[in-house]
Short mmCIF file of C-alpha atoms and ligand atoms in Angstrom, two decimals:
data_model
loop_
_atom_site.label_atom_id
_atom_site.label_comp_id
_atom_site.label_asym_id
_atom_site.label_seq_id
_atom_site.Cartn_x
_atom_site.Cartn_y
_atom_site.Cartn_z
CA MET U 256 96.43 83.04 66.26
CA LEU U 257 92.76 83.66 65.61
CA TYR U 258 90.46 85.73 67.82
CA ILE U 259 86.95 84.88 68.93
CA SER U 260 84.13 86.81 70.59
CA THR U 261 83.07 86.08 74.17
CA ARG U 262 79.45 85.90 72.99
CA GLY U 263 79.83 82.96 70.65
CA ASP U 264 79.84 84.58 67.19
CA PRO U 265 81.42 81.98 64.85
CA ALA U 266 83.67 84.58 63.12
CA ARG U 267 87.44 84.12 63.52
CA LYS U 268 89.73 87.12 63.05
CA HIS U 269 93.42 87.99 62.92
CA PHE U 270 95.10 90.47 65.25
CA CYS U 271 95.22 93.43 62.87
CA GLU U 272 91.54 93.02 62.05
CA ILE U 273 90.55 93.50 65.69
CA LEU U 274 93.27 96.08 66.42
CA LEU U 275 91.21 99.03 65.18
CA GLU U 276 87.83 97.61 66.26
CA GLY U 277 86.06 97.99 69.59
CA LEU U 278 83.46 95.42 70.56
CA ALA U 279 82.88 92.36 68.41
CA PRO U 280 79.78 92.69 66.19
CA ASP U 281 77.75 90.49 68.59
CA GLY U 282 78.55 92.86 71.49
CA GLY U 283 81.20 90.57 72.99
CA LEU U 284 84.90 91.14 73.60
CA TYR U 285 87.69 89.56 71.59
CA LEU U 286 89.92 86.90 73.09
CA PRO U 287 92.53 84.62 71.52
CA GLY U 288 91.19 81.22 70.48
CA HIS U 289 93.58 79.65 72.99
CA TYR U 290 96.33 80.75 75.37
CA PRO U 291 99.80 79.80 74.10
CA LYS U 292 101.76 77.96 76.80
CA VAL U 293 105.21 79.08 77.89
CA ASP U 294 107.27 76.28 79.47
CA ALA U 295 109.89 76.60 82.20
CA ALA U 296 112.84 76.35 79.78
CA THR U 297 111.51 79.19 77.61
CA LEU U 298 110.83 81.29 80.69
CA GLU U 299 114.41 80.72 81.81
CA LYS U 300 115.71 81.83 78.39
CA TRP U 301 113.62 84.99 78.62
CA ARG U 302 115.31 86.00 81.87
CA ALA U 303 118.23 87.54 79.97
CA LEU U 304 116.09 89.62 77.60
CA ALA U 305 115.64 93.38 77.60
CA TYR U 306 112.04 94.50 78.12
CA HIS U 307 111.43 95.26 74.44
CA GLU U 308 112.75 91.83 73.48
CA LEU U 309 110.52 90.16 76.06
CA ALA U 310 107.61 92.18 74.66
CA PHE U 311 108.40 90.92 71.18
CA GLU U 312 108.56 87.27 72.30
CA ILE U 313 105.18 87.48 74.05
CA LEU U 314 103.41 89.58 71.41
CA SER U 315 104.61 87.36 68.59
CA LEU U 316 102.68 84.47 70.19
CA TYR U 317 99.51 86.50 69.60
CA ILE U 318 100.26 88.38 66.38
CA ASP U 319 100.84 86.50 63.16
CA ASP U 320 99.86 89.16 60.64
CA ILE U 321 102.72 91.60 61.22
CA PRO U 322 106.11 90.41 59.91
CA ALA U 323 108.44 89.51 62.79
CA ALA U 324 111.06 92.11 61.86
CA ASP U 325 108.43 94.87 61.89
CA LEU U 326 106.95 93.76 65.20
CA ARG U 327 110.41 93.58 66.74
CA GLU U 328 111.09 97.15 65.58
CA ILE U 329 107.74 98.41 66.94
CA CYS U 330 108.59 96.91 70.36
CA ARG U 331 112.12 98.33 70.26
CA LYS U 332 111.00 101.87 69.55
CA THR U 333 108.15 101.71 72.10
CA TYR U 334 109.95 100.47 75.20
CA THR U 335 112.94 102.80 75.50
CA GLU U 336 114.70 104.18 78.54
CA GLU U 337 114.10 107.64 77.11
CA VAL U 338 110.29 107.21 77.24
CA PHE U 339 109.99 105.05 80.37
CA GLY U 340 112.75 106.53 82.49
CA THR U 341 114.62 103.36 83.42
CA ARG U 342 116.55 100.63 81.62
CA GLN U 343 114.25 97.95 83.08
CA ILE U 344 111.13 99.85 81.88
CA ALA U 345 109.13 98.19 84.70
CA PRO U 346 111.58 98.05 87.61
CA LEU U 347 110.87 95.83 90.61
CA LYS U 348 111.80 97.12 94.03
CA GLU U 349 111.49 95.46 97.40
CA LEU U 350 109.43 97.44 99.87
CA ASP U 351 109.02 95.19 102.86
CA GLU U 352 109.90 91.59 103.60
CA GLY U 353 108.30 89.66 100.72
CA ILE U 354 106.44 92.70 99.31
CA PHE U 355 107.59 94.31 96.09
CA LEU U 356 106.40 97.26 94.00
CA LEU U 357 106.45 96.89 90.22
CA GLY U 358 107.05 100.36 88.79
CA LEU U 359 104.67 100.83 85.86
CA SER U 360 104.26 104.59 86.12
CA ASN U 361 107.44 106.12 84.81
CA GLY U 362 106.09 106.71 81.30
CA PRO U 363 105.04 110.07 79.81
CA THR U 364 101.82 110.50 81.84
CA LEU U 365 102.96 108.86 85.10
CA ALA U 366 100.33 106.10 85.14
CA PHE U 367 100.51 102.45 84.06
CA LYS U 368 98.23 103.06 81.07
CA ASP U 369 101.28 104.33 79.18
CA MET U 370 102.70 100.79 79.20
CA ALA U 371 100.02 99.65 76.77
CA MET U 372 98.99 102.90 75.12
CA GLN U 373 102.49 103.74 73.88
CA LEU U 374 102.55 100.40 72.05
CA LEU U 375 99.05 100.99 70.71
CA GLY U 376 100.15 104.33 69.22
CA ASN U 377 102.93 102.64 67.27
CA LEU U 378 100.72 99.71 66.21
CA PHE U 379 98.02 102.09 64.97
CA GLU U 380 100.48 104.19 62.98
CA TYR U 381 101.97 101.03 61.42
CA GLU U 382 98.66 99.42 60.49
CA LEU U 383 97.04 102.63 59.19
CA ALA U 384 100.05 103.33 56.97
CA ARG U 385 99.90 99.75 55.66
CA ARG U 386 96.22 100.16 54.80
CA GLY U 387 96.56 103.74 53.57
CA GLU U 388 93.80 104.74 56.00
CA GLU U 389 93.21 107.37 58.65
CA LEU U 390 91.53 107.09 62.04
CA ASN U 391 89.89 109.68 64.26
CA ILE U 392 89.95 108.56 67.86
CA LEU U 393 87.07 109.84 69.95
CA GLY U 394 87.26 109.29 73.68
CA ALA U 395 85.96 110.39 77.06
CA THR U 396 88.24 110.76 80.03
CA SER U 397 88.21 111.86 83.61
CA GLY U 398 92.00 111.73 83.74
CA ASP U 399 94.45 108.90 83.12
CA THR U 400 93.09 107.31 79.94
CA GLY U 401 92.83 110.52 77.98
CA SER U 402 96.29 111.75 78.74
CA ALA U 403 97.85 108.34 78.07
CA ALA U 404 96.03 108.20 74.71
CA GLU U 405 97.10 111.73 73.74
CA TYR U 406 100.76 111.15 74.65
CA ALA U 407 100.70 107.90 72.68
CA MET U 408 99.05 109.34 69.56
CA LYS U 409 100.60 112.83 69.43
CA GLY U 410 102.45 113.39 66.19
CA LYS U 411 101.44 109.97 64.81
CA LYS U 412 100.65 109.91 61.10
CA GLY U 413 97.12 108.98 60.11
CA VAL U 414 95.67 109.51 63.59
CA ARG U 415 93.74 112.38 65.18
CA VAL U 416 92.50 112.41 68.75
CA PHE U 417 89.30 114.12 69.93
CA MET U 418 89.26 113.75 73.71
CA THR U 419 86.28 114.93 75.71
CA SER U 420 86.60 115.63 79.43
CA PRO U 421 84.27 117.24 81.99
CA HIS U 422 85.01 120.97 81.97
CA GLY U 423 86.80 122.09 85.13
CA ARG U 424 86.56 118.72 86.87
CA MET U 425 89.99 117.23 86.31
CA SER U 426 92.84 118.12 88.64
CA PRO U 427 94.97 121.12 87.56
CA PHE U 428 97.87 118.74 86.96
CA GLN U 429 95.79 116.44 84.74
CA GLN U 430 94.37 119.39 82.80
CA ALA U 431 97.85 120.80 82.29
CA GLN U 432 99.16 117.42 81.10
CA MET U 433 96.57 117.17 78.36
CA PHE U 434 95.91 120.78 77.43
CA SER U 435 99.56 121.80 77.11
CA LEU U 436 100.24 119.42 74.22
CA PRO U 437 101.11 121.50 71.14
CA ASP U 438 100.56 118.73 68.56
CA ALA U 439 98.13 119.58 65.76
CA ASN U 440 96.56 116.10 65.71
CA ILE U 441 95.40 116.38 69.34
CA HIS U 442 92.07 118.09 70.12
CA ASN U 443 90.89 118.64 73.70
CA LEU U 444 87.16 119.17 74.12
CA ALA U 445 86.09 120.32 77.57
CA ILE U 446 82.41 119.47 77.86
CA GLU U 447 80.13 121.55 80.10
CA GLY U 448 78.91 118.58 82.13
CA VAL U 449 80.13 115.56 84.07
CA PHE U 450 82.09 112.52 82.89
CA ASP U 451 78.87 110.60 82.12
CA ASP U 452 77.87 113.36 79.68
CA CYS U 453 81.18 112.90 77.88
CA GLN U 454 80.65 109.15 77.70
CA ASP U 455 77.10 109.60 76.45
CA ILE U 456 78.35 111.87 73.67
CA VAL U 457 80.98 109.34 72.62
CA LYS U 458 78.34 106.62 72.59
CA ALA U 459 75.89 108.74 70.61
CA VAL U 460 78.51 109.60 67.98
CA SER U 461 79.59 105.95 67.72
CA ASN U 462 75.97 104.85 67.31
CA ASP U 463 75.56 107.15 64.31
CA LEU U 464 76.98 104.61 61.87
CA ALA U 465 76.91 106.92 58.86
CA PHE U 466 78.90 109.58 60.73
CA LYS U 467 81.20 106.97 62.19
CA ARG U 468 82.02 105.58 58.77
CA LYS U 469 82.33 108.93 57.03
CA TYR U 470 84.74 110.30 59.63
CA ARG U 471 86.44 106.96 60.40
CA ILE U 472 85.75 107.20 64.15
CA GLY U 473 87.55 104.76 66.42
CA THR U 474 88.32 104.37 70.13
CA VAL U 475 91.18 103.31 72.37
CA ASN U 476 89.26 102.14 75.42
CA SER U 477 90.39 99.44 77.77
CA ILE U 478 88.51 96.64 76.02
CA ASN U 479 91.02 96.80 73.17
CA TRP U 480 92.82 93.43 73.08
CA ALA U 481 96.11 95.03 71.97
CA ARG U 482 96.18 97.07 75.19
CA LEU U 483 95.50 94.00 77.23
CA VAL U 484 98.19 91.85 75.64
CA ALA U 485 100.75 94.64 76.06
CA GLN U 486 100.02 94.50 79.79
CA VAL U 487 100.72 90.75 79.91
CA VAL U 488 104.41 91.54 79.30
CA TYR U 489 105.04 93.25 82.64
CA TYR U 490 103.68 90.31 84.62
CA PHE U 491 106.44 88.24 83.02
CA ALA U 492 108.99 91.02 83.60
CA GLY U 493 108.00 91.31 87.27
CA TYR U 494 108.18 87.56 87.80
CA LEU U 495 111.57 87.25 86.08
CA GLN U 496 113.09 90.12 88.09
CA SER U 497 111.91 88.61 91.37
CA GLY U 498 114.03 85.49 90.93
CA ALA U 499 111.37 83.55 92.84
CA ARG U 500 109.91 80.20 91.77
CA VAL U 501 106.35 81.43 92.21
CA VAL U 502 104.89 84.86 93.01
CA SER U 503 101.55 86.55 93.67
CA PHE U 504 100.40 89.86 92.22
CA ALA U 505 98.16 92.50 93.79
CA VAL U 506 96.36 94.76 91.32
CA PRO U 507 94.46 98.02 92.00
CA SER U 508 91.44 97.40 89.80
CA GLY U 509 88.65 99.28 88.08
CA ASN U 510 87.64 98.02 84.66
CA PHE U 511 89.44 94.68 85.18
CA GLY U 512 91.86 95.35 82.30
CA ASN U 513 95.09 95.25 84.25
CA ILE U 514 94.29 92.15 86.29
CA CYS U 515 92.81 90.42 83.23
CA ALA U 516 96.30 90.64 81.72
CA GLY U 517 97.54 88.85 84.85
CA HIS U 518 94.92 86.17 84.29
CA VAL U 519 96.17 85.74 80.72
CA ALA U 520 99.80 85.50 81.93
CA ARG U 521 98.75 82.83 84.43
CA MET U 522 96.84 80.90 81.75
CA MET U 523 100.04 80.95 79.67
CA GLY U 524 101.78 79.13 82.49
CA LEU U 525 103.50 81.96 84.36
CA PRO U 526 103.85 80.66 87.95
CA ILE U 527 101.39 82.99 89.68
CA GLN U 528 99.98 81.74 92.97
CA ARG U 529 97.39 84.42 93.59
CA LEU U 530 95.94 87.30 91.64
CA VAL U 531 94.81 89.67 94.37
CA LEU U 532 92.20 92.12 93.15
CA ALA U 533 91.92 95.37 95.09
CA THR U 534 89.01 97.78 94.78
CA ASN U 535 88.24 101.06 96.50
CA GLU U 536 84.78 101.85 97.89
CA ASN U 537 83.41 100.93 94.45
CA ASP U 538 83.61 97.25 95.27
CA VAL U 539 81.65 95.64 92.41
CA LEU U 540 84.48 93.18 91.74
CA ASP U 541 85.36 92.41 95.35
CA GLU U 542 81.70 91.58 95.87
CA PHE U 543 81.80 89.14 92.96
CA PHE U 544 84.88 87.29 94.19
CA ARG U 545 83.41 87.06 97.70
CA THR U 546 79.82 86.12 96.83
CA GLY U 547 79.56 85.21 93.14
CA VAL U 548 77.08 88.02 92.58
CA TYR U 549 77.98 90.56 89.89
CA ARG U 550 75.83 93.62 90.48
CA VAL U 551 76.25 96.72 88.31
CA ARG U 552 75.88 99.92 90.33
CA GLY U 553 73.64 102.86 89.52
CA SER U 554 75.09 106.36 89.52
CA ALA U 555 73.77 106.99 93.06
CA ASP U 556 75.85 104.01 94.29
CA THR U 557 78.99 104.93 92.38
CA TYR U 558 81.23 106.95 94.65
CA GLU U 559 83.76 109.67 93.87
CA THR U 560 86.83 108.56 95.78
CA SER U 561 90.44 109.58 96.28
CA SER U 562 91.50 106.76 93.93
CA PRO U 563 89.33 108.08 91.09
CA SER U 564 90.68 105.87 88.29
CA MET U 565 89.00 102.94 90.03
CA ASP U 566 85.59 104.64 90.38
CA ILE U 567 83.53 102.30 88.22
CA SER U 568 79.93 101.18 88.21
CA LYS U 569 80.69 98.08 86.09
CA ALA U 570 83.94 96.51 84.92
CA SER U 571 84.17 96.57 81.14
CA ASN U 572 86.73 93.76 80.80
CA PHE U 573 85.14 91.39 83.30
CA GLU U 574 83.27 89.50 80.59
CA ARG U 575 86.61 88.09 79.40
CA PHE U 576 87.27 86.33 82.69
CA ILE U 577 83.69 85.09 83.01
CA PHE U 578 84.02 83.55 79.53
CA ASP U 579 87.00 81.49 80.74
CA LEU U 580 85.35 80.73 84.10
CA LEU U 581 82.34 79.30 82.25
CA GLY U 582 84.52 77.03 80.13
CA ARG U 583 84.33 79.45 77.18
CA ASP U 584 80.60 78.96 76.78
CA GLY U 585 79.74 81.92 74.53
CA ALA U 586 75.99 81.25 74.60
CA ARG U 587 75.97 81.40 78.40
CA VAL U 588 78.05 84.61 78.43
CA LYS U 589 75.65 86.17 75.95
CA GLN U 590 72.75 85.25 78.17
CA LEU U 591 74.42 86.70 81.31
CA PHE U 592 75.91 89.91 79.88
CA GLY U 593 73.54 90.49 76.97
CA GLU U 594 70.25 89.61 78.66
CA GLU U 595 70.39 89.16 82.43
CA LEU U 596 72.45 92.27 83.10
CA ALA U 597 70.25 94.36 80.83
CA ARG U 598 67.13 93.04 82.57
CA ASN U 599 68.20 92.80 86.22
CA GLY U 600 71.46 94.71 86.48
CA ARG U 601 72.98 91.61 88.07
CA PHE U 602 73.69 87.93 87.74
CA ALA U 603 74.77 85.29 90.23
CA LEU U 604 77.39 82.56 89.82
CA ALA U 605 77.74 81.57 93.48
CA GLU U 606 78.63 78.00 92.49
CA LYS U 607 81.71 79.34 90.65
CA VAL U 608 83.33 81.34 93.47
CA ALA U 609 85.45 78.42 94.70
CA GLU U 610 86.66 77.72 91.17
CA ALA U 611 87.60 81.39 90.62
CA ARG U 612 89.68 81.13 93.79
CA ASP U 613 91.15 77.63 93.57
CA THR U 614 91.55 77.09 89.82
CA TYR U 615 92.10 80.66 88.64
CA GLY U 616 93.92 81.97 91.73
CA PHE U 617 91.76 85.02 92.42
CA ALA U 618 91.51 86.66 95.83
CA SER U 619 90.06 90.09 96.56
CA GLY U 620 89.55 92.88 99.03
CA SER U 621 88.52 96.52 99.20
CA SER U 622 90.02 99.67 100.62
CA THR U 623 88.61 102.97 101.89
CA HIS U 624 89.80 106.57 102.02
CA ALA U 625 90.97 106.02 105.61
CA ASP U 626 92.85 102.87 104.52
CA ARG U 627 94.57 104.82 101.75
CA LEU U 628 95.70 107.57 104.10
CA ALA U 629 96.97 105.02 106.64
CA THR U 630 98.81 102.98 103.99
CA ILE U 631 100.42 106.05 102.41
CA ARG U 632 101.53 107.26 105.85
CA ASP U 633 102.82 103.88 106.98
CA THR U 634 104.74 103.29 103.72
CA HIS U 635 106.30 106.73 103.91
CA ARG U 636 107.27 106.39 107.56
CA ARG U 637 108.73 102.90 107.39
CA PHE U 638 110.32 102.83 103.95
CA GLY U 639 110.67 106.48 102.91
CA VAL U 640 108.59 105.73 99.81
CA THR U 641 105.58 107.82 98.74
CA ILE U 642 102.94 105.79 96.90
CA ASP U 643 99.87 107.04 95.08
CA THR U 644 96.30 106.45 96.24
CA HIS U 645 95.57 103.57 93.82
CA THR U 646 98.78 101.76 94.65
CA ALA U 647 97.85 102.24 98.31
CA ASP U 648 94.59 100.36 97.73
CA GLY U 649 96.63 97.55 96.15
CA LEU U 650 99.14 97.42 98.99
CA LYS U 651 96.46 97.47 101.69
CA VAL U 652 94.66 94.47 100.18
CA ALA U 653 97.96 92.72 99.33
CA ARG U 654 98.87 92.63 103.03
CA GLN U 655 95.68 90.69 103.75
CA HIS U 656 96.62 87.92 101.33
CA MET U 657 100.28 87.22 102.05
CA GLN U 658 101.41 83.58 102.06
CA ALA U 659 104.66 82.35 103.58
CA GLY U 660 107.40 81.93 100.98
CA VAL U 661 105.46 83.58 98.14
CA PRO U 662 106.62 87.09 97.22
CA MET U 663 103.76 89.55 96.64
CA ILE U 664 104.25 91.99 93.78
CA VAL U 665 102.02 95.08 94.03
CA LEU U 666 101.49 96.88 90.73
CA GLU U 667 102.23 100.58 91.09
CA THR U 668 99.60 102.10 88.83
CA ALA U 669 100.38 105.82 89.14
CA LEU U 670 102.87 108.24 90.68
CA PRO U 671 101.71 110.26 93.72
CA ILE U 672 102.10 113.65 92.03
CA LYS U 673 98.95 112.92 90.01
CA PHE U 674 96.91 112.80 93.22
CA ALA U 675 98.74 115.42 95.26
CA GLU U 676 95.74 116.59 97.29
CA THR U 677 95.36 113.25 99.06
CA ILE U 678 99.12 112.95 99.58
CA VAL U 679 99.06 116.32 101.34
CA GLU U 680 96.15 115.08 103.46
CA ALA U 681 98.13 111.96 104.41
CA LEU U 682 101.64 113.35 104.81
CA GLY U 683 101.22 117.08 105.25
CA HIS U 684 103.42 117.88 102.28
CA GLU U 685 103.35 117.70 98.48
CA PRO U 686 104.81 114.64 96.75
CA GLU U 687 107.93 115.04 94.68
CA ARG U 688 107.37 116.24 91.14
CA PRO U 689 109.51 114.82 88.31
CA ALA U 690 111.64 117.55 86.69
CA LYS U 691 109.90 117.44 83.32
CA PHE U 692 106.55 118.29 84.94
CA ARG U 693 107.69 121.35 86.87
CA GLY U 694 105.63 124.37 85.91
CA ILE U 695 103.35 122.61 83.40
CA GLU U 696 100.31 124.37 84.89
CA ASP U 697 101.76 127.63 83.51
CA LEU U 698 102.09 126.46 79.90
CA PRO U 699 99.61 127.73 77.28
CA LYS U 700 96.47 125.55 77.07
CA ARG U 701 94.87 124.22 73.90
CA VAL U 702 91.28 123.33 74.70
CA THR U 703 87.85 124.06 73.25
CA VAL U 704 84.90 124.35 75.63
CA LEU U 705 81.66 122.91 74.20
CA PRO U 706 78.17 122.38 75.62
CA ALA U 707 77.11 118.80 76.42
CA ASP U 708 75.56 118.50 72.98
CA THR U 709 76.42 115.67 70.59
CA SER U 710 75.76 117.76 67.48
CA LYS U 711 78.30 120.38 68.59
CA VAL U 712 80.94 117.70 69.05
CA LYS U 713 80.11 116.24 65.63
CA ASP U 714 80.42 119.71 64.07
CA PHE U 715 83.82 120.14 65.68
CA ILE U 716 85.05 116.77 64.40
CA ALA U 717 83.77 117.44 60.89
CA ALA U 718 85.48 120.84 60.84
CA HIS U 719 88.81 119.38 61.95
CA CYS U 720 88.98 116.34 59.65
CA ALA U 721 90.43 118.02 56.60
C1 PLP F 157 93.08 102.77 84.97
C2 PLP F 157 93.67 102.76 86.34
C3 PLP F 157 93.39 101.72 87.26
C4 PLP F 157 92.40 100.61 86.97
O1 PLP F 157 92.87 99.73 85.98
P1 PLP F 157 91.83 98.73 85.25
O2 PLP F 157 92.61 98.16 84.13
O3 PLP F 157 90.70 99.60 84.78
O4 PLP F 157 91.39 97.73 86.25
C5 PLP F 157 94.05 101.72 88.48
N1 PLP F 157 94.90 102.73 88.82
C6 PLP F 157 95.18 103.74 87.96
C7 PLP F 157 96.12 104.81 88.41
C8 PLP F 157 94.59 103.79 86.70
O5 PLP F 157 94.86 104.81 85.87
#
């Protein structure tokens, strides 16, 4: 399998070449040159597989530069009951008639990002050892991504993590999750500023090519294809567990990474009727699927909500879907994302809305704080299940797109304990806390507070790359 850029660059690359890269050199995102098709007989054979075996079968369609035995072993050691809490890894449970929850949040940091990031950690360690190289991962987080990256990379040979976060702005639970890690290759940098300051610093460091090369700076953000393809696996796992002939999925969405994996699964032939995209008040994507207008928001129109991992002003993976929607016309994508967005902050594809719906199966909706509270309350009262705020957005929108005879699988993207404040607001009591997280707020914290100053962050990195 060879990978291409969404902006038409003629270069063709193998999986391990793009594994440690971010954007393609022309500013586009990498996608496979085609989507391998999985027929009904193969799908039936896969029904009997354990999750790690299913992961191997799917990943091996996309990775031809890691020997099969090695890839099989990487999948086996990633998707274990010990790390993900259940034998199924992504267990499906019925909530209501025809509505299911796919449990993706039982990994080390209690959010679905572990599903991909844990694999990425093992792939990075493998590939860096093979090349005899090291990598210093620099990231910015307001919560879920940073902790998932740290728990995936902790103790890995050849990798260091420098994770910036806005000082004092993450929840006590999220701070404790990250700052209590004792591993020497993990560095927490609390920046005196907001999340945008952290992102600006990461960008500034990455734009200093001499520094980037000298200190081998890399990232693990959601545009990484390896993360995306790892997420394709649980769409298959959810479908196979349902036993249905065809299903729909509802996906709480921010940067369009998770649901893009659903799009890939559908392109591979997985019988998905609808891909229901749910946003919170930051409804950039819902607006696109309703009107065909993609309009990036300014910071004044980007809201802080109670489902904060979906608080986006633009969706960094969206370009991948638009590339497919435009018949893989890289020149057109380059014009829209490279030029029109930069000039106008928006583009319009109104003539493509029907195709996105009818050919690609997309539907969408948005959810508000009041909707989240009502959905959390209703789900708790009727089924005795406490869901998190993001999953609540997904469930609320899922209910608007039910079709007779088609099970709806809602992706559970985090556990409620991560967003306890809103659960208390909805239910009047704290959500249950898994045993291994009791008392983490009291553990010693390893964090360095720095001003929002790129040179200070560079100094810190230089001093800690022995
Ligand atoms: C990251 C995240 C999302 C959004 O996923 P995207 O891939 O960015 O669309 C939703 N819910 C939770 C809990 C997350 O951490």
